[in-house]
PDB file of C-alpha atoms and ligand atoms in Angstrom:
ATOM      1  CA  UNK N 120      11.414  29.221  50.894  1.00 84.00           C
ATOM      2  CA  UNK N 121      11.807  27.365  53.667  1.00 93.00           C
ATOM      3  CA  UNK N 122       8.533  26.295  55.781  1.00 95.00           C
ATOM      4  CA  UNK N 123       8.253  24.270  58.912  1.00 98.00           C
ATOM      5  CA  UNK N 124       5.504  22.029  59.350  1.00 98.00           C
ATOM      6  CA  UNK N 125       4.529  21.490  62.937  1.00 98.00           C
ATOM      7  CA  UNK N 126       3.261  18.358  64.510  1.00 98.00           C
ATOM      8  CA  UNK N 127       3.604  15.863  61.558  1.00 98.00           C
ATOM      9  CA  UNK N 128       3.655  13.230  63.776  1.00 98.00           C
ATOM     10  CA  UNK N 129       2.182  13.327  67.516  1.00 98.00           C
ATOM     11  CA  UNK N 130       4.198  12.626  70.542  1.00 98.00           C
ATOM     12  CA  UNK N 131       2.869   8.905  70.679  1.00 98.00           C
ATOM     13  CA  UNK N 132       3.718   8.467  66.891  1.00 98.00           C
ATOM     14  CA  UNK N 133       7.178   9.786  67.617  1.00 98.00           C
ATOM     15  CA  UNK N 134       7.630   7.512  70.488  1.00 98.00           C
ATOM     16  CA  UNK N 135       6.536   4.457  68.897  1.00 96.00           C
ATOM     17  CA  UNK N 136       8.447   5.378  65.617  1.00 97.00           C
ATOM     18  CA  UNK N 137      11.686   5.810  67.931  1.00 97.00           C
ATOM     19  CA  UNK N 138      11.040   2.128  69.423  1.00 96.00           C
ATOM     20  CA  UNK N 139      10.971   0.667  66.378  1.00 96.00           C
ATOM     21  CA  UNK N 140      14.073   2.588  64.897  1.00 96.00           C
ATOM     22  CA  UNK N 141      16.351   2.333  67.881  1.00 95.00           C
ATOM     23  CA  UNK N 142      15.575  -1.664  67.681  1.00 95.00           C
ATOM     24  CA  UNK N 143      16.474  -1.670  63.815  1.00 94.00           C
ATOM     25  CA  UNK N 144      20.105  -2.375  62.150  1.00 93.00           C
ATOM     26  CA  UNK N 145      21.393   0.623  60.859  1.00 95.00           C
ATOM     27  CA  UNK N 146      24.258   0.986  57.977  1.00 93.00           C
ATOM     28  CA  UNK N 147      26.802   3.425  56.648  1.00 92.00           C
ATOM     29  CA  UNK N 148      25.164   6.629  55.337  1.00 89.00           C
ATOM     30  CA  UNK N 149      27.349   6.693  52.494  1.00 86.00           C
ATOM     31  CA  UNK N 150      25.107   3.866  50.271  1.00 80.00           C
ATOM     32  CA  UNK N 151      22.943   6.595  49.207  1.00 75.00           C
ATOM     33  CA  UNK N 152      25.472   9.786  48.700  1.00 75.00           C
ATOM     34  CA  UNK N 153      26.125  11.123  45.264  1.00 75.00           C
ATOM     35  CA  UNK N 154      29.944  11.569  44.526  1.00 78.00           C
ATOM     36  CA  UNK N 155      30.459  14.551  46.292  1.00 77.00           C
ATOM     37  CA  UNK N 156      28.241  13.803  49.205  1.00 78.00           C
ATOM     38  CA  UNK N 157      30.127  10.613  50.115  1.00 80.00           C
ATOM     39  CA  UNK N 158      33.370  12.624  51.031  1.00 81.00           C
ATOM     40  CA  UNK N 159      31.576  14.781  53.721  1.00 89.00           C
ATOM     41  CA  UNK N 160      29.002  12.185  54.612  1.00 89.00           C
ATOM     42  CA  UNK N 161      29.358  10.579  57.959  1.00 91.00           C
ATOM     43  CA  UNK N 162      26.393   9.163  59.605  1.00 92.00           C
ATOM     44  CA  UNK N 163      24.119   6.143  59.708  1.00 95.00           C
ATOM     45  CA  UNK N 164      20.900   4.874  57.688  1.00 95.00           C
ATOM     46  CA  UNK N 165      18.686   2.501  58.002  1.00 95.00           C
ATOM     47  CA  UNK N 166      18.764   0.344  54.878  1.00 92.00           C
ATOM     48  CA  UNK N 167      16.397   1.256  51.826  1.00 84.00           C
ATOM     49  CA  UNK N 168      13.477  -0.957  52.027  1.00 85.00           C
ATOM     50  CA  UNK N 169      13.996  -2.242  55.371  1.00 93.00           C
ATOM     51  CA  UNK N 170      10.443  -3.351  57.302  1.00 94.00           C
ATOM     52  CA  UNK N 171      10.870  -0.667  59.941  1.00 95.00           C
ATOM     53  CA  UNK N 172      11.541   2.321  57.558  1.00 95.00           C
ATOM     54  CA  UNK N 173       8.403   0.891  55.120  1.00 95.00           C
ATOM     55  CA  UNK N 174       5.978   1.100  58.292  1.00 95.00           C
ATOM     56  CA  UNK N 175       7.290   4.371  59.693  1.00 97.00           C
ATOM     57  CA  UNK N 176       7.474   5.858  56.152  1.00 97.00           C
ATOM     58  CA  UNK N 177       3.793   4.620  55.514  1.00 96.00           C
ATOM     59  CA  UNK N 178       2.760   6.331  58.728  1.00 97.00           C
ATOM     60  CA  UNK N 179       4.615   9.850  57.611  1.00 98.00           C
ATOM     61  CA  UNK N 180       3.218   9.407  54.107  1.00 97.00           C
ATOM     62  CA  UNK N 181      -0.136   9.276  55.624  1.00 97.00           C
ATOM     63  CA  UNK N 182       0.378  12.259  57.683  1.00 98.00           C
ATOM     64  CA  UNK N 183       1.612  14.443  55.005  1.00 97.00           C
ATOM     65  CA  UNK N 184      -1.383  13.510  52.885  1.00 97.00           C
ATOM     66  CA  UNK N 185      -3.536  14.935  55.620  1.00 97.00           C
ATOM     67  CA  UNK N 186      -1.774  18.102  55.997  1.00 98.00           C
ATOM     68  CA  UNK N 187      -3.290  21.191  54.239  1.00 97.00           C
ATOM     69  CA  UNK N 188       0.105  23.215  55.137  1.00 98.00           C
ATOM     70  CA  UNK N 189       2.268  20.617  53.370  1.00 98.00           C
ATOM     71  CA  UNK N 190      -0.225  20.194  50.343  1.00 98.00           C
ATOM     72  CA  UNK N 191      -0.214  23.648  49.588  1.00 98.00           C
ATOM     73  CA  UNK N 192       3.159  24.597  50.254  1.00 98.00           C
ATOM     74  CA  UNK N 193       4.658  21.594  48.483  1.00 98.00           C
ATOM     75  CA  UNK N 194       2.416  21.046  45.864  1.00 98.00           C
ATOM     76  CA  UNK N 195       3.694  17.311  45.676  1.00 98.00           C
ATOM     77  CA  UNK N 196       3.573  15.387  42.467  1.00 98.00           C
ATOM     78  CA  UNK N 197       5.759  12.429  43.770  1.00 97.00           C
ATOM     79  CA  UNK N 198       6.947  11.728  47.074  1.00 96.00           C
ATOM     80  CA  UNK N 199       9.696   9.402  47.890  1.00 95.00           C
ATOM     81  CA  UNK N 200       9.351   6.792  50.393  1.00 95.00           C
ATOM     82  CA  UNK N 201      10.980   8.403  53.743  1.00 97.00           C
ATOM     83  CA  UNK N 202      14.440   7.473  54.473  1.00 96.00           C
ATOM     84  CA  UNK N 203      15.849   7.503  58.387  1.00 97.00           C
ATOM     85  CA  UNK N 204      19.165   8.619  59.235  1.00 97.00           C
ATOM     86  CA  UNK N 205      21.043   9.023  62.657  1.00 96.00           C
ATOM     87  CA  UNK N 206      23.981  10.678  64.084  1.00 97.00           C
ATOM     88  CA  UNK N 207      26.018  10.370  67.426  1.00 96.00           C
ATOM     89  CA  UNK N 208      29.722  10.493  68.610  1.00 96.00           C
ATOM     90  CA  UNK N 209      30.348  13.690  66.732  1.00 96.00           C
ATOM     91  CA  UNK N 210      28.767  12.448  63.327  1.00 95.00           C
ATOM     92  CA  UNK N 211      28.156  15.154  60.791  1.00 95.00           C
ATOM     93  CA  UNK N 212      27.133  15.748  57.269  1.00 95.00           C
ATOM     94  CA  UNK N 213      29.337  18.594  55.348  1.00 95.00           C
ATOM     95  CA  UNK N 214      28.187  21.208  52.869  1.00 96.00           C
ATOM     96  CA  UNK N 215      26.744  19.415  50.112  1.00 95.00           C
ATOM     97  CA  UNK N 216      23.574  19.952  47.278  1.00 94.00           C
ATOM     98  CA  UNK N 217      21.408  16.633  47.203  1.00 94.00           C
ATOM     99  CA  UNK N 218      21.154  14.501  43.936  1.00 95.00           C
ATOM    100  CA  UNK N 219      19.015  16.094  41.503  1.00 97.00           C
ATOM    101  CA  UNK N 220      17.216  12.929  40.483  1.00 97.00           C
ATOM    102  CA  UNK N 221      16.190   9.995  42.955  1.00 96.00           C
ATOM    103  CA  UNK N 222      14.647   6.486  41.314  1.00 94.00           C
ATOM    104  CA  UNK N 223      11.665   5.368  43.018  1.00 91.00           C
ATOM    105  CA  UNK N 224      11.438   1.480  44.075  1.00 87.00           C
ATOM    106  CA  UNK N 225       9.163   1.101  41.213  1.00 91.00           C
ATOM    107  CA  UNK N 226      12.193   2.288  38.703  1.00 94.00           C
ATOM    108  CA  UNK N 227      10.550   5.729  38.217  1.00 95.00           C
ATOM    109  CA  UNK N 228      12.861   8.818  38.334  1.00 97.00           C
ATOM    110  CA  UNK N 229      11.808  11.988  39.811  1.00 97.00           C
ATOM    111  CA  UNK N 230      13.248  15.547  40.089  1.00 98.00           C
ATOM    112  CA  UNK N 231      13.904  16.410  43.753  1.00 98.00           C
ATOM    113  CA  UNK N 232      12.347  19.718  43.858  1.00 98.00           C
ATOM    114  CA  UNK N 233      12.046  20.063  47.583  1.00 98.00           C
ATOM    115  CA  UNK N 234      14.079  18.425  50.604  1.00 98.00           C
ATOM    116  CA  UNK N 235      12.271  17.405  53.851  1.00 98.00           C
ATOM    117  CA  UNK N 236      13.517  16.443  57.250  1.00 98.00           C
ATOM    118  CA  UNK N 237      11.460  15.210  60.100  1.00 98.00           C
ATOM    119  CA  UNK N 238      12.983  15.441  63.169  1.00 98.00           C
ATOM    120  CA  UNK N 239      12.520  12.466  65.724  1.00 98.00           C
ATOM    121  CA  UNK N 240      14.440  13.641  68.710  1.00 98.00           C
ATOM    122  CA  UNK N 241      13.659  16.278  71.163  1.00 98.00           C
ATOM    123  CA  UNK N 242      16.164  19.131  70.865  1.00 98.00           C
ATOM    124  CA  UNK N 243      17.375  19.198  74.110  1.00 98.00           C
ATOM    125  CA  UNK N 244      18.196  15.420  74.001  1.00 98.00           C
ATOM    126  CA  UNK N 245      21.301  16.174  71.793  1.00 98.00           C
ATOM    127  CA  UNK N 246      23.688  19.060  71.271  1.00 98.00           C
ATOM    128  CA  UNK N 247      24.712  19.990  67.845  1.00 98.00           C
ATOM    129  CA  UNK N 248      23.037  18.561  64.858  1.00 98.00           C
ATOM    130  CA  UNK N 249      21.480  21.528  63.592  1.00 98.00           C
ATOM    131  CA  UNK N 250      20.439  21.522  59.880  1.00 98.00           C
ATOM    132  CA  UNK N 251      21.929  24.658  58.197  1.00 98.00           C
ATOM    133  CA  UNK N 252      20.554  25.634  55.036  1.00 97.00           C
ATOM    134  CA  UNK N 253      22.277  28.287  52.529  1.00 94.00           C
ATOM    135  CA  UNK N 254      19.291  30.289  51.522  1.00 84.00           C
ATOM    136  CA  UNK N 255      18.612  33.043  48.979  1.00 82.00           C
ATOM    137  CA  UNK N 256      18.081  35.208  51.879  1.00 82.00           C
ATOM    138  CA  UNK N 257      20.913  34.000  54.171  1.00 91.00           C
ATOM    139  CA  UNK N 258      21.887  31.178  56.285  1.00 96.00           C
ATOM    140  CA  UNK N 259      18.913  29.473  58.217  1.00 96.00           C
ATOM    141  CA  UNK N 260      19.836  27.212  61.060  1.00 97.00           C
ATOM    142  CA  UNK N 261      17.099  24.492  62.007  1.00 98.00           C
ATOM    143  CA  UNK N 262      16.536  22.381  64.687  1.00 98.00           C
ATOM    144  CA  UNK N 263      12.754  21.748  65.550  1.00 98.00           C
ATOM    145  CA  UNK N 264      11.088  19.583  68.088  1.00 98.00           C
ATOM    146  CA  UNK N 265      10.200  15.925  67.565  1.00 98.00           C
ATOM    147  CA  UNK N 266       7.435  15.427  65.259  1.00 98.00           C
ATOM    148  CA  UNK N 267       8.145  18.582  63.260  1.00 98.00           C
ATOM    149  CA  UNK N 268       9.493  18.894  59.697  1.00 98.00           C
ATOM    150  CA  UNK N 269      11.175  21.499  57.595  1.00 98.00           C
ATOM    151  CA  UNK N 270      10.823  21.384  53.658  1.00 98.00           C
ATOM    152  CA  UNK N 271      13.449  23.393  51.915  1.00 97.00           C
ATOM    153  CA  UNK N 272      14.264  23.877  48.083  1.00 96.00           C
ATOM    154  CA  UNK N 273      16.853  20.648  47.006  1.00 97.00           C
ATOM    155  CA  UNK N 274      18.673  23.476  44.857  1.00 95.00           C
ATOM    156  CA  UNK N 275      20.155  24.808  48.222  1.00 96.00           C
ATOM    157  CA  UNK N 276      23.661  24.067  49.794  1.00 97.00           C
ATOM    158  CA  UNK N 277      23.448  22.251  53.429  1.00 97.00           C
ATOM    159  CA  UNK N 278      25.004  20.644  56.004  1.00 97.00           C
ATOM    160  CA  UNK N 279      24.257  19.136  59.358  1.00 97.00           C
ATOM    161  CA  UNK N 280      26.764  20.211  62.393  1.00 97.00           C
ATOM    162  CA  UNK N 281      28.410  17.440  64.461  1.00 97.00           C
ATOM    163  CA  UNK N 282      26.306  15.598  67.232  1.00 98.00           C
ATOM    164  CA  UNK N 283      28.497  16.327  70.050  1.00 98.00           C
ATOM    165  CA  UNK N 284      25.819  14.912  72.797  1.00 98.00           C
ATOM    166  CA  UNK N 285      23.126  12.433  72.473  1.00 98.00           C
ATOM    167  CA  UNK N 286      21.761  11.031  69.169  1.00 97.00           C
ATOM    168  CA  UNK N 287      19.944  12.735  66.237  1.00 98.00           C
ATOM    169  CA  UNK N 288      17.465  10.445  64.401  1.00 98.00           C
ATOM    170  CA  UNK N 289      15.502  12.040  61.658  1.00 98.00           C
ATOM    171  CA  UNK N 290      13.381  10.964  58.521  1.00 98.00           C
ATOM    172  CA  UNK N 291      14.505  12.521  55.407  1.00 97.00           C
ATOM    173  CA  UNK N 292      12.993  12.406  51.764  1.00 97.00           C
ATOM    174  CA  UNK N 293      12.701  14.327  48.555  1.00 98.00           C
ATOM    175  CA  UNK N 294       9.856  15.195  46.281  1.00 98.00           C
ATOM    176  CA  UNK N 295       8.843  16.383  42.864  1.00 98.00           C
ATOM    177  CA  UNK N 296       6.357  19.118  43.051  1.00 98.00           C
ATOM    178  CA  UNK N 297       3.914  20.028  40.245  1.00 98.00           C
ATOM    179  CA  UNK N 298       5.527  23.242  40.439  1.00 98.00           C
ATOM    180  CA  UNK N 299       9.226  23.013  39.481  1.00 97.00           C
ATOM    181  CA  UNK N 300       9.947  26.854  40.118  1.00 97.00           C
ATOM    182  CA  UNK N 301      10.351  27.720  43.623  1.00 96.00           C
ATOM    183  CA  UNK N 302       9.209  31.473  43.173  1.00 96.00           C
ATOM    184  CA  UNK N 303       6.065  30.253  41.271  1.00 98.00           C
ATOM    185  CA  UNK N 304       5.333  27.835  43.860  1.00 98.00           C
ATOM    186  CA  UNK N 305       5.728  30.406  46.742  1.00 97.00           C
ATOM    187  CA  UNK N 306       3.336  32.710  44.608  1.00 98.00           C
ATOM    188  CA  UNK N 307       0.555  30.150  44.775  1.00 98.00           C
ATOM    189  CA  UNK N 308       0.904  29.243  48.332  1.00 98.00           C
ATOM    190  CA  UNK N 309       0.825  33.005  49.492  1.00 98.00           C
ATOM    191  CA  UNK N 310      -2.282  33.267  47.088  1.00 98.00           C
ATOM    192  CA  UNK N 311      -3.599  30.209  48.612  1.00 98.00           C
ATOM    193  CA  UNK N 312      -3.249  31.455  51.981  1.00 97.00           C
ATOM    194  CA  UNK N 313      -4.610  35.052  51.403  1.00 97.00           C
ATOM    195  CA  UNK N 314      -7.886  33.329  49.402  1.00 97.00           C
ATOM    196  CA  UNK N 315      -8.572  31.189  52.720  1.00 96.00           C
ATOM    197  CA  UNK N 316      -8.132  34.261  55.011  1.00 95.00           C
ATOM    198  CA  UNK N 317     -10.505  36.310  52.578  1.00 95.00           C
ATOM    199  CA  UNK N 318     -12.950  33.510  52.387  1.00 94.00           C
ATOM    200  CA  UNK N 319     -13.353  32.677  55.648  1.00 94.00           C
ATOM    201  CA  UNK N 320     -16.878  32.841  56.530  1.00 85.00           C
ATOM    202  CA  UNK N 321     -17.782  34.204  53.596  1.00 91.00           C
ATOM    203  CA  UNK N 322     -16.973  31.497  50.583  1.00 84.00           C
ATOM    204  CA  UNK N 323     -19.618  32.691  48.135  1.00 92.00           C
ATOM    205  CA  UNK N 324     -18.476  36.216  47.848  1.00 94.00           C
ATOM    206  CA  UNK N 325     -17.919  36.863  44.037  1.00 96.00           C
ATOM    207  CA  UNK N 326     -14.257  38.032  44.405  1.00 95.00           C
ATOM    208  CA  UNK N 327     -13.366  35.030  46.343  1.00 96.00           C
ATOM    209  CA  UNK N 328     -14.711  32.671  43.888  1.00 96.00           C
ATOM    210  CA  UNK N 329     -12.810  34.962  41.185  1.00 97.00           C
ATOM    211  CA  UNK N 330      -9.513  34.677  43.144  1.00 97.00           C
ATOM    212  CA  UNK N 331     -10.051  30.958  43.630  1.00 97.00           C
ATOM    213  CA  UNK N 332     -10.372  30.548  39.839  1.00 97.00           C
ATOM    214  CA  UNK N 333      -7.670  32.565  39.426  1.00 98.00           C
ATOM    215  CA  UNK N 334      -5.472  30.399  41.567  1.00 98.00           C
ATOM    216  CA  UNK N 335      -6.414  27.140  39.733  1.00 98.00           C
ATOM    217  CA  UNK N 336      -5.881  28.877  36.230  1.00 98.00           C
ATOM    218  CA  UNK N 337      -2.497  29.853  37.290  1.00 98.00           C
ATOM    219  CA  UNK N 338      -1.652  26.024  38.612  1.00 98.00           C
ATOM    220  CA  UNK N 339      -3.204  24.802  35.405  1.00 98.00           C
ATOM    221  CA  UNK N 340      -0.734  27.140  33.349  1.00 98.00           C
ATOM    222  CA  UNK N 341       2.345  26.248  35.714  1.00 98.00           C
ATOM    223  CA  UNK N 342       1.784  22.476  36.959  1.00 98.00           C
ATOM    224  CA  UNK N 343       3.755  19.788  35.136  1.00 97.00           C
ATOM    225  CA  UNK N 344       2.207  16.411  35.846  1.00 95.00           C
TER     226      UNK N 344
HETATM  227 NI1   NI V 936      21.345  16.702  51.697  1.00 73.69          NI
END
C-alpha cells in the first residue's frame, strides 16, 4: 500500500528548509547506496550527520509525530533520521530495492519496512524527477506538492526518472514498523479509519468500544517491539 501524507511541512517550513539546504554542502549520493544501488544511482546527498540535515530532520520528525495519518498507517517503531537528496542536470536513480537493514546513529540496526520521500520542491519547478514505484497493483508515478510525503513498502522496486529541468530536492528515510507485514498493517489502518468514522459523535456506543478493543487486540497479537 502506498499512501500520501499531505502538508507534513507548511509552505513556510518548506521555504526555510530549502534556504538551509540550498546553502549546504552536497556530496555524491553513492556513499549510502548498497552494492547494486551504487551502479544506478546518480544524485547528490547531504553528508549523513550534517548540521543542516539534523535541524530539518528534527522538524520533519516532529511533524510526523503529530500526524494521525502517519501514525495510524505506518505504525512506526523506529524512524531513521531523515536524509536529503538533490537531482539536477539529468540526474536519476535507476531501478533498485532499498537495503533491508540500516544502522541508526546509535549503532542500533533497524529493518526497513517502509520507505518515505518528502518532496521539498514544487512540481512545476522541475521536469522529470518522478518517483516510480512498482507496486503489487501496478506501477505508480509519484510527484507530490512541496511539503507532501509518500510512504511505500520498502520491498518495492522503484526508480527516479531523470530531472531534465530545474532541481528536485527531497528528504528520504526509512522506518521499521511495529507491524512487519504489509497486509496486516493495511488491515489495521482500514479498521482504524472505519472505527473513527463509526465512532464520530458516539464514542460510547458499545459496538465502537468493542471494535476499538478488537483493533488493539489485533495490534497486541501482531506487534513486534
Ligand atoms: Ni531507493
